[in-house]
Short mmCIF file of C-alpha atoms and ligand atoms in Angstrom, two decimals:
data_model
loop_
_atom_site.label_atom_id
_atom_site.label_comp_id
_atom_site.label_asym_id
_atom_site.label_seq_id
_atom_site.Cartn_x
_atom_site.Cartn_y
_atom_site.Cartn_z
CA UNK E 1 8.46 -24.76 2.01
CA UNK E 2 10.17 -21.84 1.17
CA UNK E 3 10.68 -20.54 -2.57
CA UNK E 4 13.49 -19.20 -4.34
CA UNK E 5 12.92 -15.59 -4.68
CA UNK E 6 12.57 -14.35 -8.66
CA UNK E 7 14.50 -11.13 -8.69
CA UNK E 8 11.50 -8.71 -9.38
CA UNK E 9 11.19 -4.97 -10.31
CA UNK E 10 8.81 -3.67 -7.59
CA UNK E 11 7.25 -0.11 -7.13
CA UNK E 12 5.95 0.69 -3.41
CA UNK E 13 3.97 3.91 -2.75
CA UNK E 14 4.19 5.55 0.07
CA UNK E 15 7.45 4.45 1.03
CA UNK E 16 8.72 7.26 3.23
CA UNK E 17 7.24 5.72 6.69
CA UNK E 18 5.34 2.76 8.14
CA UNK E 19 4.33 -0.19 6.14
CA UNK E 20 5.84 1.26 2.77
CA UNK E 21 9.33 1.70 4.26
CA UNK E 22 9.05 -1.57 6.05
CA UNK E 23 8.00 -3.49 2.79
CA UNK E 24 10.52 -1.90 0.60
CA UNK E 25 13.30 -3.04 3.26
CA UNK E 26 12.11 -6.53 3.23
CA UNK E 27 11.73 -6.92 -0.48
CA UNK E 28 14.88 -5.24 -1.27
CA UNK E 29 16.78 -7.42 1.43
CA UNK E 30 14.99 -10.56 -0.19
CA UNK E 31 16.60 -9.79 -3.50
CA UNK E 32 14.10 -7.41 -5.26
CA UNK E 33 14.61 -4.23 -7.08
CA UNK E 34 12.56 -1.45 -5.38
CA UNK E 35 11.81 1.86 -6.20
CA UNK E 36 10.48 3.68 -3.45
CA UNK E 37 8.05 6.61 -4.12
CA UNK E 38 6.13 9.06 -1.76
CA UNK E 39 6.06 12.89 -1.58
CA UNK E 40 8.62 13.26 1.25
CA UNK E 41 11.97 12.68 -0.97
CA UNK E 42 14.22 13.30 1.80
CA UNK E 43 13.01 10.05 3.55
CA UNK E 44 13.12 8.17 0.60
CA UNK E 45 16.22 9.08 -0.69
CA UNK E 46 17.68 8.33 2.73
CA UNK E 47 16.24 4.87 2.79
CA UNK E 48 17.09 3.92 -0.68
CA UNK E 49 20.68 4.98 0.25
CA UNK E 50 21.00 2.84 3.54
CA UNK E 51 19.49 -0.12 1.30
CA UNK E 52 22.31 0.64 -1.31
CA UNK E 53 25.27 0.98 1.57
CA UNK E 54 24.01 -2.49 2.42
CA UNK E 55 24.53 -4.08 -0.71
CA UNK E 56 20.57 -4.03 -1.82
CA UNK E 57 19.27 -2.74 -5.31
CA UNK E 58 16.76 0.17 -4.39
CA UNK E 59 16.01 3.74 -5.64
CA UNK E 60 13.76 6.82 -4.90
CA UNK E 61 11.65 8.82 -7.17
CA UNK E 62 9.13 11.36 -5.99
CA UNK E 63 5.53 10.58 -6.77
CA UNK E 64 2.42 11.94 -5.32
CA UNK E 65 -0.49 9.10 -6.02
CA UNK E 66 -3.28 11.81 -6.64
CA UNK E 67 -1.10 13.16 -9.90
CA UNK E 68 -2.25 10.67 -12.63
CA UNK E 69 0.53 12.20 -14.82
CA UNK E 70 3.40 11.80 -12.60
CA UNK E 71 2.32 8.38 -11.75
CA UNK E 72 2.29 7.36 -15.40
CA UNK E 73 5.65 9.20 -16.13
CA UNK E 74 7.60 7.23 -12.88
CA UNK E 75 5.99 3.85 -14.19
CA UNK E 76 7.24 4.64 -17.85
CA UNK E 77 10.38 5.65 -16.70
CA UNK E 78 10.99 2.65 -14.44
CA UNK E 79 10.45 0.42 -17.31
CA UNK E 80 13.08 2.46 -19.38
CA UNK E 81 15.50 2.14 -16.93
CA UNK E 82 14.95 -1.44 -15.93
CA UNK E 83 12.96 -3.23 -18.98
CA UNK E 84 9.91 -4.05 -16.95
CA UNK E 85 7.97 -3.72 -13.99
CA UNK E 86 6.72 -6.63 -12.22
CA UNK E 87 4.92 -5.40 -8.86
CA UNK E 88 3.20 -2.51 -7.84
CA UNK E 89 2.49 -2.40 -4.24
CA UNK E 90 -0.44 0.53 -3.84
CA UNK E 91 0.38 1.19 -0.04
CA UNK E 92 0.12 5.32 0.00
CA UNK E 93 -2.96 6.11 2.35
CA UNK E 94 -4.29 8.78 5.05
CA UNK E 95 -6.43 7.87 8.06
CA UNK E 96 -8.44 10.81 8.99
CA UNK E 97 -11.06 9.15 11.31
CA UNK E 98 -13.96 11.30 12.48
CA UNK E 99 -17.77 10.87 12.92
CA UNK E 100 -19.66 11.93 9.77
CA UNK E 101 -21.51 14.62 11.92
CA UNK E 102 -18.26 16.56 12.39
CA UNK E 103 -18.47 17.06 8.60
CA UNK E 104 -14.91 17.28 7.90
CA UNK E 105 -15.13 17.32 4.72
CA UNK E 106 -11.84 18.13 3.17
CA UNK E 107 -10.53 15.32 5.22
CA UNK E 108 -13.02 12.83 3.35
CA UNK E 109 -11.82 14.37 0.19
CA UNK E 110 -8.30 13.76 1.00
CA UNK E 111 -8.96 10.09 1.93
CA UNK E 112 -10.54 9.54 -1.14
CA UNK E 113 -8.01 11.21 -3.37
CA UNK E 114 -5.11 9.53 -1.78
CA UNK E 115 -6.85 6.02 -0.75
CA UNK E 116 -9.12 5.67 -3.98
CA UNK E 117 -7.94 7.70 -6.58
CA UNK E 118 -4.23 7.04 -5.60
CA UNK E 119 -5.27 2.97 -7.03
CA UNK E 120 -7.40 4.48 -10.01
CA UNK E 121 -3.87 6.27 -10.85
CA UNK E 122 -1.82 3.22 -10.29
CA UNK E 123 -4.02 0.91 -12.19
CA UNK E 124 -3.97 3.20 -15.14
CA UNK E 125 -0.19 3.53 -14.87
CA UNK E 126 0.76 -0.27 -14.75
CA UNK E 127 -2.08 -2.35 -16.22
CA UNK E 128 -1.26 -1.44 -19.69
CA UNK E 129 2.65 -2.40 -18.83
CA UNK E 130 1.71 -5.45 -17.20
CA UNK E 131 -0.16 -6.56 -20.18
CA UNK E 132 2.43 -5.32 -22.43
CA UNK E 133 5.09 -7.19 -20.72
CA UNK E 134 2.88 -10.15 -20.10
CA UNK E 135 2.48 -10.42 -16.47
CA UNK E 136 2.67 -8.75 -13.22
CA UNK E 137 1.48 -8.24 -9.77
CA UNK E 138 -0.77 -5.89 -8.02
CA UNK E 139 -0.49 -5.64 -4.07
CA UNK E 140 -3.20 -3.39 -2.48
CA UNK E 141 -2.76 -2.40 1.42
CA UNK E 142 -6.38 -2.09 2.07
CA UNK E 143 -7.27 -2.82 5.96
CA UNK E 144 -9.25 -4.49 8.37
CA UNK E 145 -11.55 -1.43 7.81
CA UNK E 146 -12.26 -2.86 4.19
CA UNK E 147 -13.92 -5.58 6.36
CA UNK E 148 -15.60 -3.61 9.04
CA UNK E 149 -17.21 -0.21 10.23
CA UNK E 150 -16.38 1.36 13.32
CA UNK E 151 -17.59 4.56 14.89
CA UNK E 152 -15.30 7.29 13.16
CA UNK E 153 -14.42 4.99 10.35
CA UNK E 154 -17.07 5.34 8.02
CA UNK E 155 -15.40 7.46 4.98
CA UNK E 156 -11.84 5.81 5.67
CA UNK E 157 -13.54 2.27 5.67
CA UNK E 158 -15.70 3.19 2.72
CA UNK E 159 -12.17 3.77 0.87
CA UNK E 160 -10.90 0.67 1.84
CA UNK E 161 -13.94 -1.00 0.94
CA UNK E 162 -13.20 0.31 -2.72
CA UNK E 163 -9.67 -0.60 -2.69
CA UNK E 164 -11.02 -4.10 -1.84
CA UNK E 165 -13.50 -3.96 -4.69
CA UNK E 166 -10.80 -2.51 -7.07
CA UNK E 167 -8.16 -5.41 -6.39
CA UNK E 168 -11.19 -8.06 -6.54
CA UNK E 169 -12.17 -6.50 -10.05
CA UNK E 170 -8.78 -6.64 -11.26
CA UNK E 171 -8.56 -10.31 -10.41
CA UNK E 172 -11.72 -10.95 -12.41
CA UNK E 173 -10.76 -8.99 -15.43
CA UNK E 174 -7.24 -9.79 -15.65
CA UNK E 175 -5.38 -12.81 -17.67
CA UNK E 176 -3.60 -15.52 -15.09
CA UNK E 177 -0.37 -13.82 -15.84
CA UNK E 178 -1.83 -10.82 -13.48
CA UNK E 179 -1.84 -11.65 -10.00
CA UNK E 180 -3.84 -9.59 -7.09
CA UNK E 181 -3.03 -9.43 -3.73
CA UNK E 182 -5.16 -7.34 -0.99
CA UNK E 183 -3.36 -7.07 2.12
CA UNK E 184 -5.61 -6.17 5.16
CA UNK E 185 -3.85 -5.19 8.28
CA UNK E 186 -5.30 -4.68 11.99
CA UNK E 187 -3.39 -1.87 14.05
CA UNK E 188 0.16 -1.71 12.94
CA UNK E 189 2.56 0.39 14.79
CA UNK E 190 3.09 3.45 12.32
CA UNK E 191 2.63 7.32 12.04
CA UNK E 192 -0.80 6.77 10.34
CA UNK E 193 -2.93 7.83 13.04
CA UNK E 194 -0.79 10.73 14.24
CA UNK E 195 -2.58 12.75 11.42
CA UNK E 196 -6.13 12.61 12.91
CA UNK E 197 -7.51 16.02 13.93
CA UNK E 198 -10.66 15.07 15.49
CA UNK E 199 -10.12 14.79 19.20
CA UNK E 200 -12.99 12.22 19.55
CA UNK E 201 -11.74 9.89 17.04
CA UNK E 202 -7.93 10.56 18.46
CA UNK E 203 -9.15 9.55 21.78
CA UNK E 204 -10.78 6.69 20.66
CA UNK E 205 -7.95 5.62 18.39
CA UNK E 206 -5.48 5.79 21.65
CA UNK E 207 -7.76 2.65 23.09
CA UNK E 208 -7.74 0.95 19.92
CA UNK E 209 -4.10 1.07 19.28
CA UNK E 210 -3.11 -0.25 22.78
CA UNK E 211 -2.06 -3.88 20.91
CA UNK E 212 0.13 -3.29 17.82
CA UNK E 213 2.19 -5.20 15.54
CA UNK E 214 4.73 -4.18 13.46
CA UNK E 215 5.27 -2.81 9.77
CA UNK E 216 7.43 -5.20 8.89
CA UNK E 217 4.84 -7.77 9.78
CA UNK E 218 3.17 -6.66 7.15
CA UNK E 219 6.28 -6.48 4.75
CA UNK E 220 6.59 -10.30 5.52
CA UNK E 221 3.07 -10.95 4.20
CA UNK E 222 3.57 -8.80 1.12
CA UNK E 223 6.67 -11.14 0.26
CA UNK E 224 4.89 -14.26 1.21
CA UNK E 225 2.58 -13.60 -1.59
CA UNK E 226 5.09 -12.34 -4.13
CA UNK E 227 7.19 -15.57 -3.45
CA UNK E 228 4.67 -17.89 -4.67
CA UNK E 229 5.05 -19.87 -7.90
CA UNK E 230 3.55 -18.05 -10.84
CA UNK E 231 0.33 -20.07 -11.11
CA UNK E 232 -0.50 -19.54 -7.20
CA UNK E 233 -2.52 -16.31 -6.71
CA UNK E 234 -2.60 -15.38 -2.92
CA UNK E 235 -5.73 -13.03 -3.20
CA UNK E 236 -6.16 -11.62 0.02
CA UNK E 237 -4.20 -11.64 3.77
CA UNK E 238 -5.83 -10.46 6.65
CA UNK E 239 -3.47 -10.10 9.39
CA UNK E 240 -3.69 -8.43 12.97
CA UNK E 241 -2.46 -8.34 16.60
CA UNK E 242 -3.84 -11.35 18.25
CA UNK E 243 -5.31 -9.21 20.95
CA UNK E 244 -7.30 -6.98 18.59
CA UNK E 245 -11.33 -7.85 18.53
P1 NDP P 301 2.22 5.82 7.31
O1 NDP P 301 1.23 7.28 7.68
O2 NDP P 301 3.47 5.64 8.09
O3 NDP P 301 2.47 6.13 5.82
C1 NDP P 301 1.78 6.38 4.83
C2 NDP P 301 2.46 6.70 3.49
O4 NDP P 301 1.41 7.47 2.66
C3 NDP P 301 3.76 7.63 3.71
O5 NDP P 301 4.78 7.00 3.07
C4 NDP P 301 2.96 8.89 2.91
O6 NDP P 301 4.22 9.70 2.39
C5 NDP P 301 2.22 8.24 2.16
N1 NDP P 301 1.20 8.90 1.35
C6 NDP P 301 0.28 9.71 1.86
N2 NDP P 301 -0.28 10.79 0.89
C7 NDP P 301 0.43 10.69 -0.34
C8 NDP P 301 0.27 11.19 -1.70
N3 NDP P 301 -0.54 11.76 -2.09
N4 NDP P 301 1.08 10.38 -2.44
C9 NDP P 301 1.99 9.45 -2.03
N5 NDP P 301 2.05 8.97 -1.18
C10 NDP P 301 1.39 9.45 0.11
O7 NDP P 301 0.83 5.28 7.59
P2 NDP P 301 1.34 3.40 7.46
O8 NDP P 301 2.35 2.92 7.04
O9 NDP P 301 0.25 2.66 8.49
O10 NDP P 301 0.00 3.42 6.34
C11 NDP P 301 0.18 2.66 4.87
C12 NDP P 301 -0.78 1.86 4.47
O11 NDP P 301 -1.51 1.18 5.38
C13 NDP P 301 -2.00 3.04 4.49
O12 NDP P 301 -2.87 2.63 3.08
C14 NDP P 301 -3.14 2.41 5.56
O13 NDP P 301 -4.35 2.50 5.31
C15 NDP P 301 -2.80 1.27 5.79
N6 NDP P 301 -3.06 0.28 7.06
C16 NDP P 301 -2.77 1.05 8.01
C17 NDP P 301 -2.76 0.20 9.31
C18 NDP P 301 -2.01 0.85 10.60
O14 NDP P 301 -2.86 0.67 11.82
N7 NDP P 301 -0.93 1.55 10.36
C19 NDP P 301 -3.76 -0.65 9.32
C20 NDP P 301 -4.55 -1.11 8.16
C21 NDP P 301 -4.24 -0.41 7.00
P3 NDP P 301 4.16 10.96 2.09
O15 NDP P 301 3.49 11.76 3.07
O16 NDP P 301 5.85 11.23 2.01
O17 NDP P 301 3.78 11.39 0.61
#
């Protein structure tokens, strides 16, 4: 049975495109207040304006998740403006696939910085707030890559295994009023793969992406996890195209 949604204040990282943008739209449409964050401020401002015009509650705030100080400031500003922050959707990520022997070390570092350090920064900025207010919900967008490694995905998968482990650690160490959810999508139709620079990985990805699900499918899964009664903690959802192996 569908529950009536309690209005929550939700901060979404990487809300300028793909899964983050779709999640922001789904959650705002469901009645939550959504803070869209990303580096491409023109995009988050445009989406927040669209949502507001449609009668929903949304705002945009610039945030580079690799900047711990900025993450802290944004989270505290949200609490100052709204009195609380209920949910952090840690979605920002990059997937710069390549074989290890291509040695694209700068891209390895970028994935580590955004996909892992970005989550550290989110936890550091929001865990004290969740503790202070007596509850909160961490949603981490990991990947099917947190469960399997394929050729070219070693570093990306390593960052997503780390995302899984961090979220599980939060579950074990947090009081029951703090819930945690890891969302592990298969192939989703977004801009993610467009940033791959390695020709071999780009070609392999073209085949891999022959079956796709939509970003809003992931937004709906996140809404499902948020919408459970406070004593129900949906710890992990894996969803993929039914044709994906
Ligand atoms: P997109 O490329 O469409 O979105 C990535 C988002 O991350 C953008 O909004 C981008 O915003 C943001 N981002 C990148 N770097 C930073 C940064 N330093 N600080 C803040 N935001 C940043 O891809 P998806 O929507 O697909 O990706 C979202 C998440 O889903 C990622 O974590 C990805 O690993 C995961 N995922 C995606 C799958 C897929 O098939 N698409 C499958 C499994 C998991 P901006 O550049 O404006 O800062």
